[in-house]
């Protein structure tokens, strides 16, 4: 593969992985907000750093939302990489196994 083809492939993969991760994070955030409201009866904290938000609530929200969104984004990126690999016959740039 020529350098320009590899750069083009890298750009395509970058855009594809970014869009899939952002969509997954958006869906996860909506589900998380609804789950939080169902479990606590309150809206999730808009800004956990706000001193008016109870420390326990801020810590719990930060831990749960951060973990869930990171996991969902990782899963979305893995699915995107799998699709990319099936479409092109090779792993995306940056995910190729070390020799």
PDB file of N, CA, C and O in Angstrom, residues 80-92:
ATOM      1  N   UNK A  80     -16.633  -1.290  15.028  1.00  0.00           N
ATOM      2  CA  UNK A  80     -16.229  -0.544  13.839  1.00  0.00           C
ATOM      3  C   UNK A  80     -14.954  -1.144  13.242  1.00  0.00           C
ATOM      4  O   UNK A  80     -14.835  -1.270  12.023  1.00  0.00           O
ATOM      5  N   UNK A  81     -14.015  -1.525  14.090  1.00  0.00           N
ATOM      6  CA  UNK A  81     -12.767  -2.134  13.615  1.00  0.00           C
ATOM      7  C   UNK A  81     -13.044  -3.477  12.945  1.00  0.00           C
ATOM      8  O   UNK A  81     -12.440  -3.813  11.922  1.00  0.00           O
ATOM      9  N   UNK A  82     -13.967  -4.240  13.501  1.00  0.00           N
ATOM     10  CA  UNK A  82     -14.337  -5.522  12.905  1.00  0.00           C
ATOM     11  C   UNK A  82     -14.954  -5.304  11.527  1.00  0.00           C
ATOM     12  O   UNK A  82     -14.607  -5.980  10.562  1.00  0.00           O
ATOM     13  N   UNK A  83     -15.856  -4.337  11.426  1.00  0.00           N
ATOM     14  CA  UNK A  83     -16.480  -4.023  10.139  1.00  0.00           C
ATOM     15  C   UNK A  83     -15.426  -3.551   9.132  1.00  0.00           C
ATOM     16  O   UNK A  83     -15.419  -3.976   7.976  1.00  0.00           O
ATOM     17  N   UNK A  84     -14.526  -2.683   9.575  1.00  0.00           N
ATOM     18  CA  UNK A  84     -13.450  -2.178   8.723  1.00  0.00           C
ATOM     19  C   UNK A  84     -12.588  -3.342   8.215  1.00  0.00           C
ATOM     20  O   UNK A  84     -12.272  -3.423   7.036  1.00  0.00           O
ATOM     21  N   UNK A  85     -12.241  -4.254   9.135  1.00  0.00           N
ATOM     22  CA  UNK A  85     -11.391  -5.388   8.765  1.00  0.00           C
ATOM     23  C   UNK A  85     -12.106  -6.303   7.767  1.00  0.00           C
ATOM     24  O   UNK A  85     -11.488  -6.806   6.822  1.00  0.00           O
ATOM     25  N   UNK A  86     -13.394  -6.545   7.975  1.00  0.00           N
ATOM     26  CA  UNK A  86     -14.136  -7.377   7.025  1.00  0.00           C
ATOM     27  C   UNK A  86     -14.266  -6.691   5.664  1.00  0.00           C
ATOM     28  O   UNK A  86     -14.268  -7.363   4.639  1.00  0.00           O
ATOM     29  N   UNK A  87     -14.366  -5.368   5.660  1.00  0.00           N
ATOM     30  CA  UNK A  87     -14.527  -4.621   4.414  1.00  0.00           C
ATOM     31  C   UNK A  87     -13.230  -4.481   3.636  1.00  0.00           C
ATOM     32  O   UNK A  87     -13.244  -4.503   2.406  1.00  0.00           O
ATOM     33  N   UNK A  88     -12.121  -4.325   4.337  1.00  0.00           N
ATOM     34  CA  UNK A  88     -10.841  -4.057   3.663  1.00  0.00           C
ATOM     35  C   UNK A  88      -9.889  -5.245   3.677  1.00  0.00           C
ATOM     36  O   UNK A  88      -8.900  -5.242   2.956  1.00  0.00           O
ATOM     37  N   UNK A  89     -10.146  -6.212   4.529  1.00  0.00           N
ATOM     38  CA  UNK A  89      -9.259  -7.368   4.627  1.00  0.00           C
ATOM     39  C   UNK A  89      -8.090  -7.165   5.573  1.00  0.00           C
ATOM     40  O   UNK A  89      -7.214  -8.024   5.666  1.00  0.00           O
ATOM     41  N   UNK A  90      -8.064  -6.032   6.268  1.00  0.00           N
ATOM     42  CA  UNK A  90      -6.983  -5.796   7.229  1.00  0.00           C
ATOM     43  C   UNK A  90      -7.498  -4.924   8.369  1.00  0.00           C
ATOM     44  O   UNK A  90      -8.509  -4.232   8.229  1.00  0.00           O
ATOM     45  N   UNK A  91      -6.787  -4.966   9.471  1.00  0.00           N
ATOM     46  CA  UNK A  91      -7.169  -4.144  10.611  1.00  0.00           C
ATOM     47  C   UNK A  91      -6.929  -2.668  10.308  1.00  0.00           C
ATOM     48  O   UNK A  91      -6.069  -2.328   9.495  1.00  0.00           O
ATOM     49  N   UNK A  92      -7.660  -1.794  10.962  1.00  0.00           N
ATOM     50  CA  UNK A  92      -7.462  -0.358  10.748  1.00  0.00           C
ATOM     51  C   UNK A  92      -6.067   0.092  11.203  1.00  0.00           C
ATOM     52  O   UNK A  92      -5.450  -0.540  12.057  1.00  0.00           O
TER      53      UNK A  92
END
